[in-house]
CSV table of C-alpha atoms and ligand atoms in Angstrom, one decimal:
chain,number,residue,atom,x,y,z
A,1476,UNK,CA,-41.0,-25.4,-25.6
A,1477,UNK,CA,-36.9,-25.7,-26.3
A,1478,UNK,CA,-35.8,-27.4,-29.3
A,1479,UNK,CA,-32.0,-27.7,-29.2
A,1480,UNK,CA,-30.6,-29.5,-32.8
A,1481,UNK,CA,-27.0,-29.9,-33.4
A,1482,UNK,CA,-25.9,-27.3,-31.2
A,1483,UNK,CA,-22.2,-27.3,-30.8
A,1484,UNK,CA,-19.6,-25.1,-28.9
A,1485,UNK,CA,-15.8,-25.0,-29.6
A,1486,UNK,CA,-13.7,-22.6,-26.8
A,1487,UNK,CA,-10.8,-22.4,-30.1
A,1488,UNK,CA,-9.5,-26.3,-30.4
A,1489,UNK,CA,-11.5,-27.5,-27.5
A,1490,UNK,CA,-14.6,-29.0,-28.4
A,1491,UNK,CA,-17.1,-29.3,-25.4
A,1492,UNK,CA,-20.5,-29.4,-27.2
A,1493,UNK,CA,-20.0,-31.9,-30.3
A,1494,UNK,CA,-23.5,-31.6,-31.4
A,1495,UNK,CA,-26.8,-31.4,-28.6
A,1496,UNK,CA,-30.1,-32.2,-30.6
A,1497,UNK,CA,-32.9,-32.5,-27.6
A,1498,UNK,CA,-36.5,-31.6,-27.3
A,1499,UNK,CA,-37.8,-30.2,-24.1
A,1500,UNK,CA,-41.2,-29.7,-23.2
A,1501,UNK,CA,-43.1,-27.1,-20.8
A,1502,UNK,CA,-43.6,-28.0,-17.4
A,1503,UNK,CA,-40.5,-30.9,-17.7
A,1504,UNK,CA,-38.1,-31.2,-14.8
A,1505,UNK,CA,-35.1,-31.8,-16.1
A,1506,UNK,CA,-32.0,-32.6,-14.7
A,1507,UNK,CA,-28.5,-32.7,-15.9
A,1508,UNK,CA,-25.9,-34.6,-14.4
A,1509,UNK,CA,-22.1,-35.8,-15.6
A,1510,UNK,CA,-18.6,-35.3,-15.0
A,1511,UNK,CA,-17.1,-32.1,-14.1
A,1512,UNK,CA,-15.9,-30.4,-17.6
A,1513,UNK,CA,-18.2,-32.3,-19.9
A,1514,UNK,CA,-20.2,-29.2,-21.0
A,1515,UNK,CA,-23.1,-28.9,-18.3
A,1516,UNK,CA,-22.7,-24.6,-17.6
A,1517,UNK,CA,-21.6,-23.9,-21.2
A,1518,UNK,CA,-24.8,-25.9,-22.1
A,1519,UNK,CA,-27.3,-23.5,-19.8
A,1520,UNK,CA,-25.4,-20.7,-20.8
A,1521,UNK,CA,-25.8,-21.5,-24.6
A,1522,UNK,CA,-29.4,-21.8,-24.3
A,1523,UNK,CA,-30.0,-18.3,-22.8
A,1524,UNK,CA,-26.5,-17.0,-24.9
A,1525,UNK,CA,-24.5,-16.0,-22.4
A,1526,UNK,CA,-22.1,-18.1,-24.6
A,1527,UNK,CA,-22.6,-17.8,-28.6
A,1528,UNK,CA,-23.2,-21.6,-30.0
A,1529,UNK,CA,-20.5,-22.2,-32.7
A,1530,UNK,CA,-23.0,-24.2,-34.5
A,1531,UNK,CA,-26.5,-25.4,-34.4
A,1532,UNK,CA,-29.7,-24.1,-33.6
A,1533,UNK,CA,-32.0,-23.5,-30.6
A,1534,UNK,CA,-35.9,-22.8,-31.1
A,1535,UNK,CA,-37.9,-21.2,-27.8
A,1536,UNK,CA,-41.4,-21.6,-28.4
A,1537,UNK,CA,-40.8,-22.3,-32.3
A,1538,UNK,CA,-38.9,-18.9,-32.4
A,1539,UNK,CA,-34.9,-19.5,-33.7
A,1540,UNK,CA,-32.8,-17.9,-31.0
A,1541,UNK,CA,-29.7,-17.8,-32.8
A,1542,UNK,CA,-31.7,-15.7,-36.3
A,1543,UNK,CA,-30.4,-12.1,-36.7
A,1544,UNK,CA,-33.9,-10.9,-36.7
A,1545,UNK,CA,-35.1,-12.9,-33.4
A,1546,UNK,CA,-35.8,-10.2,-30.6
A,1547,UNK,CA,-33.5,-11.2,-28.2
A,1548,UNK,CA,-33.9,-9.5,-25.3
A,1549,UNK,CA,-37.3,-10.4,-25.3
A,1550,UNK,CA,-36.5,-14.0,-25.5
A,1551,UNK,CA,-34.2,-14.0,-23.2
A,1552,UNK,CA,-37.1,-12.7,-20.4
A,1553,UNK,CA,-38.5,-16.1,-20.6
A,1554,UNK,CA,-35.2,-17.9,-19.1
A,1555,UNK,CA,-34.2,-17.1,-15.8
A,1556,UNK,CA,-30.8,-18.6,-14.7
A,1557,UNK,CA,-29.7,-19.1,-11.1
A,1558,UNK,CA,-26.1,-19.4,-10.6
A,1559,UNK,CA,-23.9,-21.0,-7.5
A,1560,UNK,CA,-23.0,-17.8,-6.6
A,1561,UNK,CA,-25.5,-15.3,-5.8
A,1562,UNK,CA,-25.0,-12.2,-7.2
A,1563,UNK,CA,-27.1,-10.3,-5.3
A,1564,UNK,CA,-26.8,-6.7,-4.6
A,1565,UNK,CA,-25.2,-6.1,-2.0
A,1566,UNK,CA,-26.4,-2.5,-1.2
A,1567,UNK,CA,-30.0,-3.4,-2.1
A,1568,UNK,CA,-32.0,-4.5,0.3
A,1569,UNK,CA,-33.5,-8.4,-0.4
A,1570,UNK,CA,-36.7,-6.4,-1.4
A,1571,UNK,CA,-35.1,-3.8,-4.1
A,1572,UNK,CA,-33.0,-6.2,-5.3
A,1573,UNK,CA,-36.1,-8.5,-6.2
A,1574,UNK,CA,-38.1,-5.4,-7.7
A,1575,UNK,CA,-35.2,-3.9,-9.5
A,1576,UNK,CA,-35.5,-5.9,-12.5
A,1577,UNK,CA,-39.4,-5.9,-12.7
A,1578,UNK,CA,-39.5,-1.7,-12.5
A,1579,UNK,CA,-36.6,-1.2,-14.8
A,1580,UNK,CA,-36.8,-4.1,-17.5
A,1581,UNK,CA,-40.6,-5.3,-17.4
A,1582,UNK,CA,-41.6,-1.0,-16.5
A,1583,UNK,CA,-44.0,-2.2,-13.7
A,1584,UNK,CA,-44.7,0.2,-11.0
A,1585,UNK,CA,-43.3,0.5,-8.1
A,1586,UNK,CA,-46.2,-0.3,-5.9
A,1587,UNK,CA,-47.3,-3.2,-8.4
A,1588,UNK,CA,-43.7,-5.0,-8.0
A,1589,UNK,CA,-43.4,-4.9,-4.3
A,1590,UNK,CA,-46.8,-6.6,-4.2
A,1591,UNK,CA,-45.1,-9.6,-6.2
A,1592,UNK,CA,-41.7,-9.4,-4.6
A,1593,UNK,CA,-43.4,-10.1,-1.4
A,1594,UNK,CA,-45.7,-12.8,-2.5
A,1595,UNK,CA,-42.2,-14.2,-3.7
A,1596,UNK,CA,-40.8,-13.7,-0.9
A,1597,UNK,CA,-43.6,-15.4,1.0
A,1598,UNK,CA,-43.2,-18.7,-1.7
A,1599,UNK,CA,-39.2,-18.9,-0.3
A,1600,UNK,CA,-40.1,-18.2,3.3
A,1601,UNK,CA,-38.4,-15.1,3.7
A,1602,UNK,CA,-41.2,-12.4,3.8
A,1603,UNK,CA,-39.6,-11.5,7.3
A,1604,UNK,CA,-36.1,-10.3,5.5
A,1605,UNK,CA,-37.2,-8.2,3.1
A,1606,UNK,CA,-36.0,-5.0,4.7
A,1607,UNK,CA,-32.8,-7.0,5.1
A,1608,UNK,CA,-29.2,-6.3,3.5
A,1609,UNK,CA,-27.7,-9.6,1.7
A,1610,UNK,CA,-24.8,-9.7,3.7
A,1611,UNK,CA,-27.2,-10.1,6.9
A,1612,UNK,CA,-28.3,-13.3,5.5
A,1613,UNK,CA,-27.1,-16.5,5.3
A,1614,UNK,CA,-26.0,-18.7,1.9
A,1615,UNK,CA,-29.2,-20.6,1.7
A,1616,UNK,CA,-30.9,-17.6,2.4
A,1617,UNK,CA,-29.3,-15.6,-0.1
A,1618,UNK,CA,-29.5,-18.5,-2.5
A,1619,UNK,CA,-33.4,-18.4,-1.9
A,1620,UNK,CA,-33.4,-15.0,-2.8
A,1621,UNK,CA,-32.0,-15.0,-5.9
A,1622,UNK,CA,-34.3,-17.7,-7.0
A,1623,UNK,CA,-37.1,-15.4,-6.0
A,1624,UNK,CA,-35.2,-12.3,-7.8
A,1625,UNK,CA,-34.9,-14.7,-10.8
A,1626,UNK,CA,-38.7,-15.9,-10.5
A,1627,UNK,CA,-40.0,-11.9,-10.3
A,1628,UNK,CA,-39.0,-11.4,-13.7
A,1629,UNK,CA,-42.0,-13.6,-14.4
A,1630,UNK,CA,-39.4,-16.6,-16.2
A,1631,UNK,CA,-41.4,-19.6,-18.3
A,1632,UNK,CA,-38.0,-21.5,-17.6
A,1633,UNK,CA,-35.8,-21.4,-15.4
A,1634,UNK,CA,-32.6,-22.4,-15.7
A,1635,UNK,CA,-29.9,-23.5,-12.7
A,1636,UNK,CA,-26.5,-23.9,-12.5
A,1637,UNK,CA,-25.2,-26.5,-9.4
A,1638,UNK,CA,-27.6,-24.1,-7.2
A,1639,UNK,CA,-26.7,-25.7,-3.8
A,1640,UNK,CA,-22.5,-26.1,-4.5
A,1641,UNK,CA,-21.7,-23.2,-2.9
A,1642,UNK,CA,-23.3,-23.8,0.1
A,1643,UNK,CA,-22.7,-25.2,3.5
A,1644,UNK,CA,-23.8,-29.2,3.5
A,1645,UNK,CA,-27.0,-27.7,6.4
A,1646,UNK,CA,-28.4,-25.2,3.6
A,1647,UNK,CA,-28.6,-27.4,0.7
A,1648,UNK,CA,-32.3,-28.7,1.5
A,1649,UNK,CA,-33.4,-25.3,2.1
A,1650,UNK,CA,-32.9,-24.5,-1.4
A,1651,UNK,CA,-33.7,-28.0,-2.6
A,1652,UNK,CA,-36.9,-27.6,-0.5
A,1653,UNK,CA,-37.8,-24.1,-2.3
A,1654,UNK,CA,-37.0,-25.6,-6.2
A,1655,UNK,CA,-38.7,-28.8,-5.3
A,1656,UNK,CA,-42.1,-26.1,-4.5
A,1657,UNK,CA,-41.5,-24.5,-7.8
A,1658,UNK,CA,-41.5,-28.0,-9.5
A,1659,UNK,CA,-45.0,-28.6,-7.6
A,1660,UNK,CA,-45.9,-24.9,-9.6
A,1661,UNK,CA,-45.6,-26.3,-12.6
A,1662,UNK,CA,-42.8,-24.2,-13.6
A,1663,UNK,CA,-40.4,-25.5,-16.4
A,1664,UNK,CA,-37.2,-26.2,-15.3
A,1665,UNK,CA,-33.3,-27.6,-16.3
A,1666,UNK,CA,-30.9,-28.2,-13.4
A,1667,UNK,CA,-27.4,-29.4,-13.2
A,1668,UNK,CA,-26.4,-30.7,-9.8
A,1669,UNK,CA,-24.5,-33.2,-7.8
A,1670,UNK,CA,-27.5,-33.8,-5.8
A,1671,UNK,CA,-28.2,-37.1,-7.2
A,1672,UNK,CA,-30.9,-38.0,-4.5
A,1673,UNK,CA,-32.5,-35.0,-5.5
A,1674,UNK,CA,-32.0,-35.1,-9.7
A,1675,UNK,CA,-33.3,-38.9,-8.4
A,1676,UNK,CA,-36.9,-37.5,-7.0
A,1677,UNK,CA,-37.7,-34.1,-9.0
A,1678,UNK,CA,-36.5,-35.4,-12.6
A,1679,UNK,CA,-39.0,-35.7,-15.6
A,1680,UNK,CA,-35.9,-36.7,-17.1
A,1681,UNK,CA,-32.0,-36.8,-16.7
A,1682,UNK,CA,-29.4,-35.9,-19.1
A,1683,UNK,CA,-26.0,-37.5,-18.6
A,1684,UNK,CA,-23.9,-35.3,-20.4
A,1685,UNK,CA,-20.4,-36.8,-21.6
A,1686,UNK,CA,-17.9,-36.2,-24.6
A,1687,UNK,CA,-19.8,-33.3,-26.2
A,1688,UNK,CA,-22.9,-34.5,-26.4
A,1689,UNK,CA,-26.4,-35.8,-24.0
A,1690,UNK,CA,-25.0,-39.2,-24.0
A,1691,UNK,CA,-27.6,-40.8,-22.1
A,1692,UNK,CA,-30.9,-39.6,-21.4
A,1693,UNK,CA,-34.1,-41.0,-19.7
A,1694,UNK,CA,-36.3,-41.3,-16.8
A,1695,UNK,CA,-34.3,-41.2,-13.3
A,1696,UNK,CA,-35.3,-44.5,-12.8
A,1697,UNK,CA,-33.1,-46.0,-16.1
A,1698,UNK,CA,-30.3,-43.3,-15.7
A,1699,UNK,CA,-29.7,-44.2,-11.9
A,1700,UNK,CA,-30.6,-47.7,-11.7
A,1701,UNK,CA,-30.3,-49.1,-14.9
A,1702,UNK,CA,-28.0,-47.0,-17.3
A,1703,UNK,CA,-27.7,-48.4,-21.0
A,1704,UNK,CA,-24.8,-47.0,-21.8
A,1705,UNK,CA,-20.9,-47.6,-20.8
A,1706,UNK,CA,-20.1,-44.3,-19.4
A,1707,UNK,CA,-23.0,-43.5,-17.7
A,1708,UNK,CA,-22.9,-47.4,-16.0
A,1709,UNK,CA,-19.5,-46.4,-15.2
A,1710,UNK,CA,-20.4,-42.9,-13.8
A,1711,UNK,CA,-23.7,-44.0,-11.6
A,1712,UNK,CA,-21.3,-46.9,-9.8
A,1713,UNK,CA,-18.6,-44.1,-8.9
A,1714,UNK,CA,-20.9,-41.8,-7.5
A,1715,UNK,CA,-22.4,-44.5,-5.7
A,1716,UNK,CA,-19.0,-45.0,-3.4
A,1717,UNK,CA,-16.0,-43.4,-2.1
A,1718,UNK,CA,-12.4,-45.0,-1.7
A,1719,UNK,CA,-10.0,-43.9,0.6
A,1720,UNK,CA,-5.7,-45.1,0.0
A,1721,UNK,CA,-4.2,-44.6,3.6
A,1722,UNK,CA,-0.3,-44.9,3.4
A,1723,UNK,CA,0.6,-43.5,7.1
A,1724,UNK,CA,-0.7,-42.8,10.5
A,1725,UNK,CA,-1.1,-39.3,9.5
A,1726,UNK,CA,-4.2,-39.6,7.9
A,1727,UNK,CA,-7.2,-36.8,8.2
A,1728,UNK,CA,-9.5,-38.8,9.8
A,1729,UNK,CA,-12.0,-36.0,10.4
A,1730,UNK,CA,-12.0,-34.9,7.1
A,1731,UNK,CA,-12.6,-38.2,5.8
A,1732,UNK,CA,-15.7,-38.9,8.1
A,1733,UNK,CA,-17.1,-35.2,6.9
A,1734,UNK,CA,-17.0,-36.4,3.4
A,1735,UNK,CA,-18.7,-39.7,3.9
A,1736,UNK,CA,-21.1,-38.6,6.5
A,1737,UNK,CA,-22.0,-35.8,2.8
A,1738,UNK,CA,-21.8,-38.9,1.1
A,1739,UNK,CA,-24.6,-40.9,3.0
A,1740,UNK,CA,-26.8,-37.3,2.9
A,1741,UNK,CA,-26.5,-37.4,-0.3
A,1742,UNK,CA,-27.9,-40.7,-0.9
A,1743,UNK,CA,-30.9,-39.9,1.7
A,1744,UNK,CA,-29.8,-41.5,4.1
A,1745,UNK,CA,-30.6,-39.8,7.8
A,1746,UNK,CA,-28.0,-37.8,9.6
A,1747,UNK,CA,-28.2,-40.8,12.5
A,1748,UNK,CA,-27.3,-43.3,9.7
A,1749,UNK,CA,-24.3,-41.2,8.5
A,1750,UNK,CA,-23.2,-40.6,12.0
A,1751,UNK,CA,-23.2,-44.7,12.6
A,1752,UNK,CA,-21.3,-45.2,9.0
A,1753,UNK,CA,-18.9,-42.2,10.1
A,1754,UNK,CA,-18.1,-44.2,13.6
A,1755,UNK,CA,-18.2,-47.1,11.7
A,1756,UNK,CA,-15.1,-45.6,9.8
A,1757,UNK,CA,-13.5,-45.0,13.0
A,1758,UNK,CA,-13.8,-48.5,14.9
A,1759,UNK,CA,-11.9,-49.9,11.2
A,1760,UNK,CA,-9.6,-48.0,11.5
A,1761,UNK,CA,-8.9,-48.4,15.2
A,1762,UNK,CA,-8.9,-51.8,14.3
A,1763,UNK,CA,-5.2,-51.6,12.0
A,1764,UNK,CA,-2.1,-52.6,13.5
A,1765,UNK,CA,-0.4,-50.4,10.7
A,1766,UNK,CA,-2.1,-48.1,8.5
A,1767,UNK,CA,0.9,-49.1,5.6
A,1768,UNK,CA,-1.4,-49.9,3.3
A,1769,UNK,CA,-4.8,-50.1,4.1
A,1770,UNK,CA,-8.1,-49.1,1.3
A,1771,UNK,CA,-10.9,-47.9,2.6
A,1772,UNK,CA,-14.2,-47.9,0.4
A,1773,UNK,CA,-17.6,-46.7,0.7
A,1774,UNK,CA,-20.4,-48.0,-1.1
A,1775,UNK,CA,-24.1,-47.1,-1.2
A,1776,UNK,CA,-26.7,-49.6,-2.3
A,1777,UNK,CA,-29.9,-48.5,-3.9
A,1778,UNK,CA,-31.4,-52.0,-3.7
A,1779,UNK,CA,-31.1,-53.2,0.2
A,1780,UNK,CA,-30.6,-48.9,1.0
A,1781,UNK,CA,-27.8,-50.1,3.1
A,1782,UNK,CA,-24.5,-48.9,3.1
A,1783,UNK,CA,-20.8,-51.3,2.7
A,1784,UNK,CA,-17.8,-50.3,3.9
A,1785,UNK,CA,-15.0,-52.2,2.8
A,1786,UNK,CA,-11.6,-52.5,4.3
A,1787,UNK,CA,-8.8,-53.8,2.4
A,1788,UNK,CA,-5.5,-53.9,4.7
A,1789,UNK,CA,-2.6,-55.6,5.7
A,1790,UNK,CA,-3.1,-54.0,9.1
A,1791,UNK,CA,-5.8,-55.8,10.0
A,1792,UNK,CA,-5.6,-58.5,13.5
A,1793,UNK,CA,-5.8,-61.7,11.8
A,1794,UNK,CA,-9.8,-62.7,12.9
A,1795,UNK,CA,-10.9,-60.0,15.2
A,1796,UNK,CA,-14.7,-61.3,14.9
A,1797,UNK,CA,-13.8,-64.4,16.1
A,1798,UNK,CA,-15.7,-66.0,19.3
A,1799,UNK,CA,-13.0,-65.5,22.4
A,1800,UNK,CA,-10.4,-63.1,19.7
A,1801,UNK,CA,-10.6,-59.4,21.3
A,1802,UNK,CA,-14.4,-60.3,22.5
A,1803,UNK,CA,-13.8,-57.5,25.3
A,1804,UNK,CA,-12.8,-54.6,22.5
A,1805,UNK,CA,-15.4,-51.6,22.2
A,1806,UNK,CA,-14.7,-51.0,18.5
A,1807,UNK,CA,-15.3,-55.1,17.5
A,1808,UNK,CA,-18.6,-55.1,20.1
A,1809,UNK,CA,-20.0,-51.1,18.2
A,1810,UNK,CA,-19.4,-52.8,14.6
A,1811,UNK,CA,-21.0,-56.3,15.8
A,1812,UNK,CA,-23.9,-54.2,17.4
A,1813,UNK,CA,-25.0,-51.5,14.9
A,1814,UNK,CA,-24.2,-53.4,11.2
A,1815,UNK,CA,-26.7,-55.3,9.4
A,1816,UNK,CA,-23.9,-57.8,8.7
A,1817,UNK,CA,-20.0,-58.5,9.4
A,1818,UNK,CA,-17.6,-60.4,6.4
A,1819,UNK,CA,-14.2,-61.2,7.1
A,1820,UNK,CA,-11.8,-62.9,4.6
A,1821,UNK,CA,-8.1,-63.0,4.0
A,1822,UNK,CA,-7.7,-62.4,-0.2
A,1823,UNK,CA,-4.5,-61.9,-2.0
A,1824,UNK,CA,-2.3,-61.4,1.1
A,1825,UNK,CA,-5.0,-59.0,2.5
A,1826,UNK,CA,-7.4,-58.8,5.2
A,1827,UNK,CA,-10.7,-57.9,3.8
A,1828,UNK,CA,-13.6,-56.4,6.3
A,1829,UNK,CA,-17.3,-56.1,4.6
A,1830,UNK,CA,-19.8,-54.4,6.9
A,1831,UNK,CA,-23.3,-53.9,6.0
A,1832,UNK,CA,-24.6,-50.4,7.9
A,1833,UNK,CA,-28.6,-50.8,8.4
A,1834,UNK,CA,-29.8,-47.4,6.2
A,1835,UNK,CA,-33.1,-47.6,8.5
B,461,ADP,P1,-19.1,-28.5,-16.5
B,461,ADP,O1,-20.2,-27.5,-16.2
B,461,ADP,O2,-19.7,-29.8,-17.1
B,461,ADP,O3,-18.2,-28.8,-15.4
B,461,ADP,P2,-18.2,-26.5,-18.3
B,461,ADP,O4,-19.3,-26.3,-19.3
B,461,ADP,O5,-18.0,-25.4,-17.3
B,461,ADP,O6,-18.3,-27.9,-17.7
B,461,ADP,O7,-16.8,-26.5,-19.1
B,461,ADP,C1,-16.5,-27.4,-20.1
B,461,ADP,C2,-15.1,-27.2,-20.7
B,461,ADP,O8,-15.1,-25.9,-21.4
B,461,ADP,C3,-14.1,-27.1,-19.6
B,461,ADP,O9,-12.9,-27.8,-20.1
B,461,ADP,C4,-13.8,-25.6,-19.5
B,461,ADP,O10,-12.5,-25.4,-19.0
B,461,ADP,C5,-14.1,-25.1,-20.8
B,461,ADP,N1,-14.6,-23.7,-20.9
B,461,ADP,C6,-15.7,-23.3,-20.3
B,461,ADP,N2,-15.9,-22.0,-20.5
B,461,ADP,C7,-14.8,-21.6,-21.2
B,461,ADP,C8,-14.4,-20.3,-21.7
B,461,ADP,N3,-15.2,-19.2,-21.6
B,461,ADP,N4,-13.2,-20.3,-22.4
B,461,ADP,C9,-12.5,-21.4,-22.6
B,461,ADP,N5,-12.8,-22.6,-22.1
B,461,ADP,C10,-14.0,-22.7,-21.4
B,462,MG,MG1,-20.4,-26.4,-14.4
């Protein structure tokens, strides 16, 4: 359905697509993940040219995109894109906004494209607001929209763009819910996110994109579990844990536990299970004597779905899980109680603190 071959994109000196050659077929799921800045967006937006490739070639359906004589408007109808924002309009109701497009652009009538806008509508669960103004809804909700304005123009792919960054950690699996329906539909689809539990479960495939080109590319099960390649290895292991260098007292705990409870979510784990590894966090810390120089590391594993946390620190009490040493404190007796397994070890000057949290 999309042949891509050699397709490269200079911004002036800056190279970010070297050369892209890939072959995607209808009805794949595809999902591409990578660092920030290695090319994902200006990828997307070179295959439905809201960039102009530098060089290369894209084919839709055997038809070359990038020939003078290609119909490009016409072309273009096949690929819908969803961005993080929403870009809805914001004095349309959810309703017009979703048969604006089809009455103008595909000239159906009026009565024809309210019929599909609310079947639509119905598919992302919000028949209810269609009288509604954007601004009366909420970020998932508005994100669920504009898939559903996207999907009226009657797309054969649809294209997104980190769909669920801009929203608030609870609205992310509404929207994931809603592609992962479309994906059931059949419908073709490429998706960059950060939602690697996600790109894990809906994927056909997974692109790893890195220095200009789809550096690695297979089935989720090689790209998250067994990566060939350096950078992707390399990639995969730091998305899999989160460090934390404390220098002071003054450190944001709450912040900290936010990010890791996101973390754990993001790995599948339950909200309970991120709540325990948040605490978790806590009681170490509670633990330090002085928070001079203490690491803090979070690290999810795929194999035993359980999730380390590792304290390096010259804070730590000497051998607080001792029998008899600080057998009375609530933080030692919580860690003891809800982790799968407790290491202590002194290494290089520093006490080290493994805990295993159960994942369920
Ligand atoms: P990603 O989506 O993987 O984070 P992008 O495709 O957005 O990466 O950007 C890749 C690189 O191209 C970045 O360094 C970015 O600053 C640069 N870039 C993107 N769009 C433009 C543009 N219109 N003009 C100049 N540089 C751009
Ligand atoms: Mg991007």
């Amino acid at each position: 359905m999309i042949k891509v071959r050699n397709l490269a994109k200079h911004f002036g000196e800056l190279v970010v697509l070297r050369d892209v050659s890939v072959d995607i077929k209808k009805g794949e799921i595809i999902t591409v993940i990578g660092p920030s800045g290695t090319g994902k967006s200006t990828f997307l937006r070179c295959l439905n040219l809201l960039e102009t490739p530098t060089g290369g070639q894209i084919f839709i359906d055997d038809i070359p995109l990038l020939d003078k004589n290609t119909n490009i408007p016409k072309l273009r109808q096949k690929m819908g894109m969803v961005f993080q924002g929403f870009n809805l309009f914001a004095h349309l109701t959810v309703l017009e906004n979703l048969t604006l497009g089809p009455i103008k652009l595909l000239g159906k009538k009026k009565e024809e494209a309210n019929k599909k806008a609310m079947e639509l509508l119905k598919l992302v669960g919000l028949a209810e607001k269609a009288h509604a103004f954007p601004d009366e809804l909420s970020g998932g909700q508005k994100q669920r929209v504009a898939i559903a304005r996207c999907m009226a123009m009657e797309p054969e792919i649809l294209l997104f763009d980190e769909p669920t960054s801009a929203l608030d950690p609870t609205m992310v699996s509404e929207v994931l819910a809603v592609i992962r329906r479309l994906a059931r539909e059949g419908m073709t689809m490429i998706i960059v996110t950060h939602e690697m539990e996600f790109a894990r479960n809906i994927s056909s495939r997974v692109f790893y994109m890195d220095e200009g080109i789809i550096y690695e590319e297979g089935p989720p099960n090689q790209i998250f579990e067994n990566p060939l390649k350096e950078k992707t290895k390399a990639f995969i292991n730091r998305i899999r844990s989160l460090h934390y260098a404390i220098t002071s007292e003054n450190y944001d705990l709450y912040a900290m536990q936010a990010e890791m409870e996101a973390f754990c979510e993001k790995h599948g784990l339950t909200k309970k299970v991120a709540g325990f590894v948040a605490l978790m966090a806590e009681e170490v810390l509670g633990l330090q004597k002085d928070f001079a120089d203490v690491k803090l590391g979070l690290a999810y594993s795929e194999k035993d779905g359980t999730v380390e946390m590792l304290c390096e620190s010259s804070g730590l009490p000497e051998n607080p899980f001792d029998e008899g040493v600080m057998a009375d404190d609530i933080g030692i007796k919580l860690i003891k109680g809800r982790c799968k397994s407790v290491d202590y070890d002194y290494k290089d000057g520093k006490n080290v603190l493994l805990l295993k949290v159960k994942g369920e």
